[in-house]
Structures are given as structure tokens and as C-alpha cells.
PDB file of C-alpha atoms in Angstrom:
ATOM      1  CA  MET A  25     -28.034 -55.435-163.443  1.00  0.00           C
ATOM      2  CA  SER A  26     -30.587 -57.713-161.816  1.00  0.00           C
ATOM      3  CA  SER A  27     -32.840 -60.024-163.731  1.00  0.00           C
ATOM      4  CA  PRO A  28     -36.604 -60.361-163.534  1.00  0.00           C
ATOM      5  CA  ALA A  29     -38.146 -63.588-162.373  1.00  0.00           C
ATOM      6  CA  PRO A  30     -37.922 -66.485-164.820  1.00  0.00           C
ATOM      7  CA  PRO A  31     -40.653 -66.497-167.461  1.00  0.00           C
ATOM      8  CA  ASP A  32     -43.835 -68.403-166.754  1.00  0.00           C
ATOM      9  CA  ASP A  33     -42.866 -71.278-169.059  1.00  0.00           C
ATOM     10  CA  CYS A  34     -39.360 -71.498-167.537  1.00  0.00           C
ATOM     11  CA  GLU A  35     -37.966 -72.710-170.833  1.00  0.00           C
ATOM     12  CA  GLY A  36     -35.314 -71.905-173.416  1.00  0.00           C
ATOM     13  CA  GLU A  37     -34.183 -73.596-176.595  1.00  0.00           C
ATOM     14  CA  GLY A  38     -31.412 -76.186-176.798  1.00  0.00           C
ATOM     15  CA  SER A  39     -29.519 -77.785-179.610  1.00  0.00           C
ATOM     16  CA  GLY A  40     -31.705 -78.914-182.494  1.00  0.00           C
ATOM     17  CA  GLY A  41     -34.501 -76.653-181.278  1.00  0.00           C
ATOM     18  CA  ARG A  42     -35.303 -78.903-178.298  1.00  0.00           C
ATOM     19  CA  SER A  43     -37.074 -77.092-175.493  1.00  0.00           C
ATOM     20  CA  LEU A  44     -35.034 -76.902-172.289  1.00  0.00           C
ATOM     21  CA  SER A  45     -36.119 -75.964-168.790  1.00  0.00           C
ATOM     22  CA  TYR A  46     -34.320 -73.698-166.337  1.00  0.00           C
ATOM     23  CA  GLY A  47     -33.592 -76.829-164.311  1.00  0.00           C
ATOM     24  CA  GLU A  48     -31.272 -78.346-166.953  1.00  0.00           C
ATOM     25  CA  ALA A  49     -27.500 -77.877-167.210  1.00  0.00           C
ATOM     26  CA  GLU A  50     -27.657 -77.753-171.022  1.00  0.00           C
ATOM     27  CA  TYR A  51     -29.865 -74.657-170.900  1.00  0.00           C
ATOM     28  CA  TRP A  52     -27.377 -72.810-168.681  1.00  0.00           C
ATOM     29  CA  ASP A  53     -24.312 -73.932-170.647  1.00  0.00           C
ATOM     30  CA  ALA A  54     -25.870 -72.573-173.847  1.00  0.00           C
ATOM     31  CA  ARG A  55     -26.892 -69.354-172.140  1.00  0.00           C
ATOM     32  CA  TYR A  56     -23.445 -68.651-170.718  1.00  0.00           C
ATOM     33  CA  VAL A  57     -21.774 -69.371-174.058  1.00  0.00           C
ATOM     34  CA  GLU A  58     -24.141 -66.884-175.694  1.00  0.00           C
ATOM     35  CA  GLU A  59     -23.525 -64.241-173.021  1.00  0.00           C
ATOM     36  CA  GLY A  60     -19.766 -64.729-173.127  1.00  0.00           C
ATOM     37  CA  GLY A  61     -19.350 -64.601-169.364  1.00  0.00           C
ATOM     38  CA  ALA A  62     -20.848 -61.143-168.920  1.00  0.00           C
ATOM     39  CA  PRO A  63     -21.657 -60.580-165.227  1.00  0.00           C
ATOM     40  CA  TYR A  64     -25.327 -60.979-164.382  1.00  0.00           C
ATOM     41  CA  ASP A  65     -26.946 -60.858-160.941  1.00  0.00           C
ATOM     42  CA  TRP A  66     -30.347 -62.434-160.469  1.00  0.00           C
ATOM     43  CA  TYR A  67     -33.000 -60.578-158.479  1.00  0.00           C
ATOM     44  CA  GLN A  68     -30.848 -58.366-156.239  1.00  0.00           C
ATOM     45  CA  ARG A  69     -27.250 -57.121-156.099  1.00  0.00           C
ATOM     46  CA  TYR A  70     -25.107 -57.508-152.998  1.00  0.00           C
ATOM     47  CA  ASP A  71     -25.557 -53.903-151.903  1.00  0.00           C
ATOM     48  CA  ALA A  72     -29.274 -54.571-151.346  1.00  0.00           C
ATOM     49  CA  LEU A  73     -28.680 -57.927-149.647  1.00  0.00           C
ATOM     50  CA  ARG A  74     -25.677 -56.837-147.592  1.00  0.00           C
ATOM     51  CA  PRO A  75     -27.602 -55.995-144.388  1.00  0.00           C
ATOM     52  CA  PHE A  76     -29.189 -59.458-144.333  1.00  0.00           C
ATOM     53  CA  VAL A  77     -25.971 -61.313-145.129  1.00  0.00           C
ATOM     54  CA  LEU A  78     -24.016 -59.439-142.454  1.00  0.00           C
ATOM     55  CA  ARG A  79     -26.801 -60.013-139.927  1.00  0.00           C
ATOM     56  CA  PHE A  80     -26.683 -63.804-140.312  1.00  0.00           C
ATOM     57  CA  ALA A  81     -23.171 -64.534-141.589  1.00  0.00           C
ATOM     58  CA  PRO A  82     -20.195 -62.487-140.342  1.00  0.00           C
ATOM     59  CA  PRO A  83     -17.213 -62.152-142.711  1.00  0.00           C
ATOM     60  CA  ALA A  84     -15.274 -64.944-140.976  1.00  0.00           C
ATOM     61  CA  SER A  85     -17.991 -67.452-141.960  1.00  0.00           C
ATOM     62  CA  ARG A  86     -17.336 -70.252-144.418  1.00  0.00           C
ATOM     63  CA  LEU A  87     -19.973 -69.679-147.080  1.00  0.00           C
ATOM     64  CA  LEU A  88     -21.524 -71.791-149.810  1.00  0.00           C
ATOM     65  CA  MET A  89     -22.828 -69.777-152.787  1.00  0.00           C
ATOM     66  CA  ILE A  90     -25.380 -71.941-154.584  1.00  0.00           C
ATOM     67  CA  GLY A  91     -25.923 -71.454-158.303  1.00  0.00           C
ATOM     68  CA  CYS A  92     -23.308 -68.715-158.488  1.00  0.00           C
ATOM     69  CA  GLY A  93     -23.569 -68.208-162.250  1.00  0.00           C
ATOM     70  CA  SER A  94     -21.695 -65.142-163.488  1.00  0.00           C
ATOM     71  CA  ALA A  95     -22.894 -62.927-160.644  1.00  0.00           C
ATOM     72  CA  LEU A  96     -20.695 -60.309-159.006  1.00  0.00           C
ATOM     73  CA  MET A  97     -22.052 -61.039-155.522  1.00  0.00           C
ATOM     74  CA  SER A  98     -19.149 -63.202-154.321  1.00  0.00           C
ATOM     75  CA  GLU A  99     -16.593 -60.677-155.596  1.00  0.00           C
ATOM     76  CA  ASP A 100     -18.459 -57.898-153.796  1.00  0.00           C
ATOM     77  CA  MET A 101     -18.502 -59.950-150.599  1.00  0.00           C
ATOM     78  CA  VAL A 102     -14.731 -60.465-150.725  1.00  0.00           C
ATOM     79  CA  THR A 103     -14.346 -56.704-151.098  1.00  0.00           C
ATOM     80  CA  ASP A 104     -16.537 -56.440-148.000  1.00  0.00           C
ATOM     81  CA  GLY A 105     -14.178 -58.666-146.008  1.00  0.00           C
ATOM     82  CA  TYR A 106     -15.461 -62.223-146.502  1.00  0.00           C
ATOM     83  CA  VAL A 107     -12.613 -64.715-146.408  1.00  0.00           C
ATOM     84  CA  GLU A 108     -13.939 -68.018-147.813  1.00  0.00           C
ATOM     85  CA  ILE A 109     -16.726 -68.451-150.351  1.00  0.00           C
ATOM     86  CA  VAL A 110     -17.199 -71.762-152.141  1.00  0.00           C
ATOM     87  CA  ASN A 111     -19.192 -71.143-155.328  1.00  0.00           C
ATOM     88  CA  ILE A 112     -21.012 -73.969-157.090  1.00  0.00           C
ATOM     89  CA  ASP A 113     -23.021 -74.138-160.296  1.00  0.00           C
ATOM     90  CA  ILE A 114     -24.425 -76.904-162.503  1.00  0.00           C
ATOM     91  CA  SER A 115     -22.920 -75.270-165.599  1.00  0.00           C
ATOM     92  CA  SER A 116     -19.356 -76.352-166.353  1.00  0.00           C
ATOM     93  CA  VAL A 117     -19.167 -73.473-168.837  1.00  0.00           C
ATOM     94  CA  VAL A 118     -19.690 -70.707-166.291  1.00  0.00           C
ATOM     95  CA  ILE A 119     -17.529 -72.417-163.666  1.00  0.00           C
ATOM     96  CA  GLU A 120     -14.575 -72.445-166.062  1.00  0.00           C
ATOM     97  CA  MET A 121     -15.226 -68.790-166.928  1.00  0.00           C
ATOM     98  CA  MET A 122     -15.320 -67.783-163.275  1.00  0.00           C
ATOM     99  CA  ARG A 123     -12.205 -69.779-162.393  1.00  0.00           C
ATOM    100  CA  LYS A 124     -10.265 -67.907-165.054  1.00  0.00           C
ATOM    101  CA  LYS A 125     -11.719 -64.559-164.016  1.00  0.00           C
ATOM    102  CA  TYR A 126     -10.919 -64.950-160.314  1.00  0.00           C
ATOM    103  CA  PHE A 127      -7.798 -67.130-160.415  1.00  0.00           C
ATOM    104  CA  ASN A 128      -5.920 -64.537-158.344  1.00  0.00           C
ATOM    105  CA  ILE A 129      -8.522 -64.200-155.567  1.00  0.00           C
ATOM    106  CA  PRO A 130      -7.841 -66.993-153.057  1.00  0.00           C
ATOM    107  CA  GLN A 131     -11.019 -66.286-151.089  1.00  0.00           C
ATOM    108  CA  LEU A 132     -13.117 -67.582-154.009  1.00  0.00           C
ATOM    109  CA  GLN A 133     -13.348 -71.222-155.056  1.00  0.00           C
ATOM    110  CA  TYR A 134     -15.445 -72.416-158.021  1.00  0.00           C
ATOM    111  CA  LEU A 135     -16.728 -75.977-158.391  1.00  0.00           C
ATOM    112  CA  ARG A 136     -19.042 -77.577-160.920  1.00  0.00           C
ATOM    113  CA  MET A 137     -21.717 -79.280-158.834  1.00  0.00           C
ATOM    114  CA  ASP A 138     -25.390 -80.175-158.782  1.00  0.00           C
ATOM    115  CA  VAL A 139     -26.986 -78.752-155.633  1.00  0.00           C
ATOM    116  CA  ARG A 140     -29.110 -81.907-155.372  1.00  0.00           C
ATOM    117  CA  ASP A 141     -25.983 -83.995-154.738  1.00  0.00           C
ATOM    118  CA  MET A 142     -23.166 -82.238-152.890  1.00  0.00           C
ATOM    119  CA  SER A 143     -21.713 -85.447-151.477  1.00  0.00           C
ATOM    120  CA  MET A 144     -18.120 -84.263-151.957  1.00  0.00           C
ATOM    121  CA  PHE A 145     -18.681 -81.950-148.975  1.00  0.00           C
ATOM    122  CA  PRO A 146     -18.743 -83.468-145.476  1.00  0.00           C
ATOM    123  CA  ASP A 147     -21.618 -82.918-143.063  1.00  0.00           C
ATOM    124  CA  GLU A 148     -21.760 -79.624-141.164  1.00  0.00           C
ATOM    125  CA  SER A 149     -18.967 -78.001-143.160  1.00  0.00           C
ATOM    126  CA  PHE A 150     -20.469 -74.534-143.790  1.00  0.00           C
ATOM    127  CA  ASP A 151     -21.655 -71.689-141.596  1.00  0.00           C
ATOM    128  CA  CYS A 152     -23.981 -70.242-144.215  1.00  0.00           C
ATOM    129  CA  ALA A 153     -25.440 -71.134-147.606  1.00  0.00           C
ATOM    130  CA  ILE A 154     -26.893 -68.524-149.966  1.00  0.00           C
ATOM    131  CA  ASP A 155     -29.219 -69.187-152.877  1.00  0.00           C
ATOM    132  CA  LYS A 156     -30.405 -66.477-155.229  1.00  0.00           C
ATOM    133  CA  GLY A 157     -32.666 -68.158-157.787  1.00  0.00           C
ATOM    134  CA  THR A 158     -31.463 -71.783-157.874  1.00  0.00           C
ATOM    135  CA  LEU A 159     -34.462 -73.231-156.050  1.00  0.00           C
ATOM    136  CA  ASP A 160     -36.696 -71.196-158.352  1.00  0.00           C
ATOM    137  CA  SER A 161     -34.920 -72.715-161.361  1.00  0.00           C
ATOM    138  CA  LEU A 162     -35.365 -76.232-160.019  1.00  0.00           C
ATOM    139  CA  MET A 163     -39.072 -75.533-159.604  1.00  0.00           C
ATOM    140  CA  CYS A 164     -39.156 -75.074-163.378  1.00  0.00           C
ATOM    141  CA  GLY A 165     -37.588 -78.466-164.073  1.00  0.00           C
ATOM    142  CA  VAL A 166     -38.679 -82.074-164.248  1.00  0.00           C
ATOM    143  CA  ASP A 167     -39.716 -83.634-160.913  1.00  0.00           C
ATOM    144  CA  ALA A 168     -39.657 -80.191-159.295  1.00  0.00           C
ATOM    145  CA  PRO A 169     -40.871 -81.238-155.804  1.00  0.00           C
ATOM    146  CA  LEU A 170     -38.276 -84.009-155.642  1.00  0.00           C
ATOM    147  CA  SER A 171     -35.493 -81.695-156.822  1.00  0.00           C
ATOM    148  CA  ALA A 172     -36.489 -79.078-154.253  1.00  0.00           C
ATOM    149  CA  ALA A 173     -36.482 -81.682-151.484  1.00  0.00           C
ATOM    150  CA  GLN A 174     -33.056 -82.975-152.497  1.00  0.00           C
ATOM    151  CA  MET A 175     -31.625 -79.461-152.524  1.00  0.00           C
ATOM    152  CA  VAL A 176     -33.045 -78.447-149.140  1.00  0.00           C
ATOM    153  CA  LEU A 177     -31.936 -81.678-147.477  1.00  0.00           C
ATOM    154  CA  GLU A 178     -28.425 -81.312-148.863  1.00  0.00           C
ATOM    155  CA  VAL A 179     -28.191 -77.703-147.680  1.00  0.00           C
ATOM    156  CA  ASP A 180     -29.365 -78.749-144.224  1.00  0.00           C
ATOM    157  CA  ARG A 181     -26.788 -81.547-144.125  1.00  0.00           C
ATOM    158  CA  LEU A 182     -23.952 -79.179-144.970  1.00  0.00           C
ATOM    159  CA  LEU A 183     -24.831 -76.496-142.442  1.00  0.00           C
ATOM    160  CA  LYS A 184     -23.391 -76.543-138.962  1.00  0.00           C
ATOM    161  CA  PRO A 185     -25.934 -76.407-136.123  1.00  0.00           C
ATOM    162  CA  GLY A 186     -26.936 -72.768-135.877  1.00  0.00           C
ATOM    163  CA  GLY A 187     -25.887 -72.184-139.482  1.00  0.00           C
ATOM    164  CA  VAL A 188     -28.153 -70.174-141.763  1.00  0.00           C
ATOM    165  CA  PHE A 189     -29.583 -70.821-145.206  1.00  0.00           C
ATOM    166  CA  ILE A 190     -30.378 -67.480-146.881  1.00  0.00           C
ATOM    167  CA  LEU A 191     -32.871 -68.072-149.684  1.00  0.00           C
ATOM    168  CA  ILE A 192     -33.685 -65.223-152.065  1.00  0.00           C
ATOM    169  CA  THR A 193     -36.670 -66.084-154.243  1.00  0.00           C
ATOM    170  CA  TYR A 194     -39.742 -64.697-155.969  1.00  0.00           C
ATOM    171  CA  GLY A 195     -41.821 -67.391-154.207  1.00  0.00           C
ATOM    172  CA  ASP A 196     -44.053 -66.228-151.362  1.00  0.00           C
ATOM    173  CA  PRO A 197     -44.368 -68.343-148.195  1.00  0.00           C
ATOM    174  CA  SER A 198     -47.350 -70.335-149.486  1.00  0.00           C
ATOM    175  CA  VAL A 199     -45.153 -71.871-152.204  1.00  0.00           C
ATOM    176  CA  ARG A 200     -41.713 -71.886-150.553  1.00  0.00           C
ATOM    177  CA  VAL A 201     -42.170 -72.719-146.863  1.00  0.00           C
ATOM    178  CA  PRO A 202     -43.597 -76.187-147.675  1.00  0.00           C
ATOM    179  CA  HIS A 203     -40.410 -76.998-149.588  1.00  0.00           C
ATOM    180  CA  LEU A 204     -38.214 -75.691-146.769  1.00  0.00           C
ATOM    181  CA  ASN A 205     -40.037 -77.767-144.171  1.00  0.00           C
ATOM    182  CA  GLN A 206     -38.851 -81.161-145.381  1.00  0.00           C
ATOM    183  CA  PRO A 207     -39.474 -84.123-143.037  1.00  0.00           C
ATOM    184  CA  GLY A 208     -36.651 -84.223-140.515  1.00  0.00           C
ATOM    185  CA  CYS A 209     -35.684 -80.577-141.001  1.00  0.00           C
ATOM    186  CA  LYS A 210     -36.277 -77.982-138.346  1.00  0.00           C
ATOM    187  CA  TRP A 211     -35.633 -74.382-139.340  1.00  0.00           C
ATOM    188  CA  LYS A 212     -36.194 -71.175-137.483  1.00  0.00           C
ATOM    189  CA  ILE A 213     -37.383 -69.047-140.411  1.00  0.00           C
ATOM    190  CA  VAL A 214     -37.263 -65.256-140.459  1.00  0.00           C
ATOM    191  CA  LEU A 215     -38.840 -63.616-143.516  1.00  0.00           C
ATOM    192  CA  TYR A 216     -37.972 -60.292-145.125  1.00  0.00           C
ATOM    193  CA  ILE A 217     -39.492 -58.780-148.249  1.00  0.00           C
ATOM    194  CA  LEU A 218     -37.515 -56.624-150.671  1.00  0.00           C
ATOM    195  CA  PRO A 219     -39.024 -54.593-153.513  1.00  0.00           C
ATOM    196  CA  ARG A 220     -37.511 -55.325-156.895  1.00  0.00           C
ATOM    197  CA  PRO A 221     -34.662 -53.040-158.012  1.00  0.00           C
ATOM    198  CA  GLY A 222     -36.050 -49.845-159.498  1.00  0.00           C
ATOM    199  CA  PHE A 223     -39.381 -49.973-157.659  1.00  0.00           C
ATOM    200  CA  THR A 224     -40.490 -46.387-157.065  1.00  0.00           C
ATOM    201  CA  GLY A 225     -43.584 -46.925-154.945  1.00  0.00           C
ATOM    202  CA  LYS A 226     -43.803 -46.124-151.265  1.00  0.00           C
ATOM    203  CA  ILE A 227     -42.841 -48.830-148.776  1.00  0.00           C
ATOM    204  CA  ARG A 228     -44.676 -48.468-145.457  1.00  0.00           C
ATOM    205  CA  ARG A 229     -42.220 -50.549-143.437  1.00  0.00           C
ATOM    206  CA  HIS A 230     -38.442 -50.786-143.227  1.00  0.00           C
ATOM    207  CA  VAL A 231     -37.107 -53.624-145.366  1.00  0.00           C
ATOM    208  CA  LEU A 232     -34.994 -54.843-142.427  1.00  0.00           C
ATOM    209  CA  ASP A 233     -38.118 -55.400-140.336  1.00  0.00           C
ATOM    210  CA  PRO A 234     -39.085 -59.088-140.396  1.00  0.00           C
ATOM    211  CA  VAL A 235     -42.508 -59.980-141.747  1.00  0.00           C
ATOM    212  CA  PRO A 236     -44.362 -62.249-139.308  1.00  0.00           C
ATOM    213  CA  LEU A 237     -45.497 -65.673-140.466  1.00  0.00           C
ATOM    214  CA  THR A 238     -48.554 -67.537-139.240  1.00  0.00           C
ATOM    215  CA  GLU A 239     -48.258 -70.909-137.511  1.00  0.00           C
ATOM    216  CA  ARG A 240     -48.839 -72.516-140.911  1.00  0.00           C
ATOM    217  CA  GLY A 241     -45.959 -70.546-142.411  1.00  0.00           C
ATOM    218  CA  ARG A 242     -48.081 -68.120-144.393  1.00  0.00           C
ATOM    219  CA  LEU A 243     -48.275 -64.337-144.642  1.00  0.00           C
ATOM    220  CA  PRO A 244     -50.756 -62.765-142.217  1.00  0.00           C
ATOM    221  CA  ASP A 245     -54.287 -62.339-143.535  1.00  0.00           C
ATOM    222  CA  GLY A 246     -54.591 -59.135-145.487  1.00  0.00           C
ATOM    223  CA  PHE A 247     -50.834 -58.605-145.837  1.00  0.00           C
ATOM    224  CA  VAL A 248     -49.973 -57.551-149.392  1.00  0.00           C
ATOM    225  CA  PRO A 249     -46.464 -56.368-150.366  1.00  0.00           C
ATOM    226  CA  GLU A 250     -46.411 -52.882-151.851  1.00  0.00           C
ATOM    227  CA  ASP A 251     -44.475 -54.222-154.835  1.00  0.00           C
ATOM    228  CA  PRO A 252     -46.327 -57.202-156.373  1.00  0.00           C
ATOM    229  CA  ASP A 253     -43.006 -58.368-157.861  1.00  0.00           C
ATOM    230  CA  SER A 254     -41.153 -58.310-154.547  1.00  0.00           C
ATOM    231  CA  HIS A 255     -38.380 -60.733-153.675  1.00  0.00           C
ATOM    232  CA  TYR A 256     -38.641 -62.814-150.525  1.00  0.00           C
ATOM    233  CA  VAL A 257     -35.597 -63.338-148.301  1.00  0.00           C
ATOM    234  CA  TYR A 258     -35.889 -66.380-146.020  1.00  0.00           C
ATOM    235  CA  ALA A 259     -33.237 -66.582-143.301  1.00  0.00           C
ATOM    236  CA  CYS A 260     -33.462 -70.206-142.160  1.00  0.00           C
ATOM    237  CA  GLU A 261     -31.448 -71.071-139.067  1.00  0.00           C
ATOM    238  CA  LYS A 262     -30.675 -74.746-138.568  1.00  0.00           C
ATOM    239  CA  MET A 263     -31.759 -75.577-135.058  1.00  0.00           C
ATOM    240  CA  GLN A 264     -29.075 -76.992-132.770  1.00  0.00           C
ATOM    241  CA  GLY A 265     -28.328 -80.689-132.956  1.00  0.00           C
ATOM    242  CA  LEU A 266     -30.688 -81.467-135.847  1.00  0.00           C
ATOM    243  CA  THR A 267     -29.687 -82.791-139.246  1.00  0.00           C
ATOM    244  CA  CYS A 268     -32.038 -83.933-141.980  1.00  0.00           C
ATOM    245  CA  SER A 269     -31.908 -87.457-143.301  1.00  0.00           C
ATOM    246  CA  ALA A 270     -30.237 -88.223-146.624  1.00  0.00           C
ATOM    247  CA  SER A 271     -31.692 -86.737-149.783  1.00  0.00           C
ATOM    248  CA  PRO A 272     -34.753 -88.572-151.090  1.00  0.00           C
ATOM    249  CA  THR A 273     -34.461 -90.765-154.148  1.00  0.00           C
ATOM    250  CA  VAL A 274     -36.813 -91.304-157.032  1.00  0.00           C
ATOM    251  CA  GLU A 275     -37.774 -94.660-155.498  1.00  0.00           C
ATOM    252  CA  ARG A 276     -38.698 -93.057-152.168  1.00  0.00           C
ATOM    253  CA  GLN A 277     -40.724 -90.424-153.955  1.00  0.00           C
ATOM    254  CA  GLY A 278     -42.670 -93.136-155.718  1.00  0.00           C
ATOM    255  CA  GLU A 279     -43.475 -94.901-152.449  1.00  0.00           C
ATOM    256  CA  GLU A 280     -45.131 -91.880-150.875  1.00  0.00           C
TER     257      GLU A 280
END
């Protein structure tokens, strides 16, 4: 089962009735306790994303799965031949659940980690990073632009030259490309658009055909996806020999 996009207010309720955003660990811990570890895939299942993943990351790749949650995607990828997937999530609750569930699958590793600070990993240590909803969640949190910048810069740091960041999001290029194009980063971005699961309308183009972007990183004038609730798949190749600077800090943000 795939989820819809987060609600407009991006909030849930924490202990004592305090409102929590999708960007907070406490929200996710409470949610996973309530769900009891039931598998849940955001946006799209692996079968829909498989052609894109295989195109940019062959099974021998070392992969980073960002915001893994309780999704089945990593399990499905191992079944498909992938040999090393490092899964991270901000929720210690779901990480412990997934460790117990997959203790006998050596291809899967689960670590509790904040995507904004992945300093335990050395530079250029992954061939591919995949995010399915984590950036969207951070955009619902406090200091969203700063959090997005920290995440993108960390992903860039961890990718080898020529490595690919596959971002699956409900954000169209006007609201996602500016966050991808952090100062010091240089991506070659290829965009695909997928209708939401269950969409029954007619699609005029093949979903594996890239959608061209303008020089400003926007959709062409007059281009409207057939499904207004489509998901956008950004395949961002790290250009050779380029690594972003360290993640910005609150102090740097305040100086700008």
C-alpha cells in the first residue's frame, strides 16, 4: 500500500497533545508504535520504481536508503539482486523493528540516523542514495530550507563522483530543483513523472520518457501532468570531481 502525500498542515499529535510536525523524530516514533511495525510504502512501491532504480543503480551498487521507515522497498530490492543497502531513519523505534525483522538478511543494514548529519559515513562512500518522502517531511518541519540544504549537501558528500541521488517526491520542479541546486553542488538532473498508484486516466507519454526541464529548472510552459497528484522522480547525477561544501549551520543561515 502506498500513502498519499502528507496533509497540508504536515502535523500529528505528540505526548500531552502537543502538535508535532512530520520533520520531528517524536512524531515518527509515536506513529510506528501505533502501527506496530506494519509495512508501509510511501508514494510508490518498488515494482513501479524498479525501471528507474535499475537504470541508475545496478544491483552491485552500494545504496543508501534514506528515511526507510517500515517500507518493503529494500526487501524487494534484495529479492531483485541488490547486495548492499544501508537503511537509515530518524526513528529509533522503526529501526529496532526493522533490525529484528531482517536480522537474517545480511544485505540489509539498519541505522538510526538524521539525514541532516550523516558524519559517521566517510565522503564518497555510496554509489546511489534513494529518498522516498524524507525531503518532503523535512519541508514540513522547523527551519525547512535549512534542513533541506543540510540533507542535500550530506547526500552529495556521500555520493561517489558519477553517483546518483534518486529523489521521489510530490514536489514539482519549481519547489524542488531550488533545494537540489545548493551552492557548490552540480547535478545533472533527469526528471520523470509517475502517476499515483491507482490512477486510471490516460497517460499520453511513456513514464520512462524523461520530461525536459527549462534552463531555470522548471517544467516547460504549458506542460501539465495528466494526474494532478503525480509523483516526481529526480535522478540527480553527481558530476565528476565535484563535492559540495560541508552542511550549513544555523549561524551561516543567519548570515545570509
